[in-house]
């Protein structure tokens, strides 16, 4: 099996996320951070208004959701569409790139959700083998 580096060289990609100055690192952080991943996952279900999205991503603050949406919009993953109505209506949806990224992310999420029994059992084994320090 080819390593990530070998695959990257074979494809001759112009960016290398493992390189300190690569701009793809910022996008990777936006996508894989807690709120970015959950926001993309929620939007993979369809277009949502801000408050609908905030309810769907349980626990996110208004400020953090706004920051997350700005970052994802700037990266070209989310489209913000303001409707000229009274009161104003703003809808958020995934771009083509956002749908591709969200699809891959949802596969990871589904894998983790499907294997949580193993994860929880592993945590329990790990925790029971450790002695409290103090």
Tab-separated table of C-alpha atoms in Angstrom:
chain	number	residue	atom	x	y	z
A	1	UNK	CA	0.000	0.000	0.000
A	2	UNK	CA	1.336	3.433	-0.930
A	3	UNK	CA	2.004	5.946	1.808
A	4	UNK	CA	0.323	9.345	1.822
A	5	UNK	CA	3.577	10.920	0.637
A	6	UNK	CA	3.865	8.424	-2.249
A	7	UNK	CA	0.238	9.001	-3.295
A	8	UNK	CA	0.767	12.750	-3.177
A	9	UNK	CA	3.912	12.510	-5.300
A	10	UNK	CA	2.197	10.185	-7.780
A	11	UNK	CA	-0.688	12.627	-8.182
A	12	UNK	CA	1.666	15.611	-8.220
A	13	UNK	CA	-0.580	17.667	-5.978
A	14	UNK	CA	0.575	21.263	-5.561
A	15	UNK	CA	-0.155	21.266	-1.812
A	16	UNK	CA	1.202	19.190	1.071
A	17	UNK	CA	-0.770	19.369	4.311
A	18	UNK	CA	2.257	17.970	6.169
A	19	UNK	CA	4.313	21.015	5.205
A	20	UNK	CA	4.286	23.754	7.865
A	21	UNK	CA	3.373	26.616	5.527
A	22	UNK	CA	0.790	24.808	3.423
A	23	UNK	CA	-2.539	26.689	3.242
A	24	UNK	CA	-4.425	23.387	3.189
A	25	UNK	CA	-3.722	23.049	6.925
A	26	UNK	CA	-6.113	25.868	7.729
A	27	UNK	CA	-8.895	24.320	5.684
A	28	UNK	CA	-8.235	20.908	7.243
A	29	UNK	CA	-8.563	22.545	10.661
A	30	UNK	CA	-11.851	24.210	9.669
A	31	UNK	CA	-13.259	20.921	8.363
A	32	UNK	CA	-12.064	18.604	11.131
A	33	UNK	CA	-12.551	20.859	14.133
A	34	UNK	CA	-15.525	19.961	16.313
A	35	UNK	CA	-17.865	22.697	15.095
A	36	UNK	CA	-16.738	22.584	11.475
A	37	UNK	CA	-17.290	18.835	11.205
A	38	UNK	CA	-20.685	19.022	12.885
A	39	UNK	CA	-21.756	22.006	10.778
A	40	UNK	CA	-20.773	20.292	7.532
A	41	UNK	CA	-22.524	17.125	8.683
A	42	UNK	CA	-25.701	19.022	9.493
A	43	UNK	CA	-25.655	20.856	6.165
A	44	UNK	CA	-25.157	17.560	4.329
A	45	UNK	CA	-28.817	16.935	5.206
A	46	UNK	CA	-29.855	20.041	3.242
A	47	UNK	CA	-30.108	23.832	3.369
A	48	UNK	CA	-30.682	25.309	6.829
A	49	UNK	CA	-31.283	28.731	8.322
A	50	UNK	CA	-28.914	29.913	11.054
A	51	UNK	CA	-31.182	29.050	13.993
A	52	UNK	CA	-32.125	25.686	12.464
A	53	UNK	CA	-28.446	24.920	12.116
A	54	UNK	CA	-27.760	26.032	15.673
A	55	UNK	CA	-30.482	23.699	16.977
A	56	UNK	CA	-29.150	20.825	14.861
A	57	UNK	CA	-25.565	21.307	16.106
A	58	UNK	CA	-26.481	20.964	19.758
A	59	UNK	CA	-24.162	22.849	22.102
A	60	UNK	CA	-22.636	25.341	19.672
A	61	UNK	CA	-22.846	28.976	20.709
A	62	UNK	CA	-24.190	31.609	18.333
A	63	UNK	CA	-20.767	33.254	18.168
A	64	UNK	CA	-18.914	29.994	17.451
A	65	UNK	CA	-21.408	28.940	14.784
A	66	UNK	CA	-21.092	32.329	13.071
A	67	UNK	CA	-17.276	32.048	13.113
A	68	UNK	CA	-17.433	28.492	11.801
A	69	UNK	CA	-19.796	29.432	8.983
A	70	UNK	CA	-17.583	32.381	7.999
A	71	UNK	CA	-14.505	30.133	7.825
A	72	UNK	CA	-16.318	27.449	5.820
A	73	UNK	CA	-17.780	30.063	3.473
A	74	UNK	CA	-14.354	31.625	2.965
A	75	UNK	CA	-12.922	28.194	2.121
A	76	UNK	CA	-15.650	27.684	-0.484
A	77	UNK	CA	-17.447	24.873	1.356
A	78	UNK	CA	-20.593	26.735	2.400
A	79	UNK	CA	-22.787	29.135	0.472
A	80	UNK	CA	-24.608	31.883	2.391
A	81	UNK	CA	-27.695	33.163	0.643
A	82	UNK	CA	-29.468	36.210	2.084
A	83	UNK	CA	-33.076	36.640	0.993
A	84	UNK	CA	-34.340	40.252	0.716
A	85	UNK	CA	-37.339	39.683	2.972
A	86	UNK	CA	-38.584	41.349	6.122
A	87	UNK	CA	-37.324	40.047	8.476
A	88	UNK	CA	-34.191	39.061	6.551
A	89	UNK	CA	-33.797	35.361	5.839
A	90	UNK	CA	-30.375	33.752	5.462
A	91	UNK	CA	-29.958	30.188	4.253
A	92	UNK	CA	-26.780	28.123	4.374
A	93	UNK	CA	-26.028	25.225	2.066
A	94	UNK	CA	-23.039	23.252	0.905
A	95	UNK	CA	-21.248	24.074	-2.316
A	96	UNK	CA	-20.193	21.301	-4.674
A	97	UNK	CA	-16.839	21.130	-2.892
A	98	UNK	CA	-18.613	21.223	0.475
A	99	UNK	CA	-20.818	18.270	-0.536
A	100	UNK	CA	-17.765	16.237	-1.516
A	101	UNK	CA	-15.942	17.015	1.725
A	102	UNK	CA	-19.081	16.450	3.828
A	103	UNK	CA	-19.659	13.084	2.134
A	104	UNK	CA	-16.206	11.905	3.132
A	105	UNK	CA	-16.639	13.328	6.601
A	106	UNK	CA	-20.017	11.612	7.032
A	107	UNK	CA	-18.416	8.284	6.081
A	108	UNK	CA	-15.932	8.792	8.928
A	109	UNK	CA	-18.706	9.824	11.330
A	110	UNK	CA	-20.778	6.772	10.408
A	111	UNK	CA	-17.757	4.512	10.852
A	112	UNK	CA	-17.133	5.922	14.332
A	113	UNK	CA	-20.792	5.764	15.349
A	114	UNK	CA	-20.985	2.162	14.150
A	115	UNK	CA	-17.925	1.128	16.144
A	116	UNK	CA	-18.598	3.051	19.373
A	117	UNK	CA	-19.161	-0.165	21.350
A	118	UNK	CA	-15.537	-1.078	20.606
A	119	UNK	CA	-14.322	2.411	21.470
A	120	UNK	CA	-16.204	2.437	24.782
A	121	UNK	CA	-14.941	-1.057	25.674
A	122	UNK	CA	-11.391	0.029	24.855
A	123	UNK	CA	-11.739	3.124	27.029
A	124	UNK	CA	-13.021	1.025	29.888
A	125	UNK	CA	-10.103	-1.438	29.580
A	126	UNK	CA	-7.616	1.413	29.364
A	127	UNK	CA	-9.078	3.299	32.326
A	128	UNK	CA	-9.327	0.202	34.557
A	129	UNK	CA	-5.649	-0.587	33.972
A	130	UNK	CA	-4.445	2.812	35.099
A	131	UNK	CA	-3.836	3.763	38.692
A	132	UNK	CA	-4.886	7.171	39.984
A	133	UNK	CA	-2.009	9.601	40.470
A	134	UNK	CA	-2.126	12.326	42.844
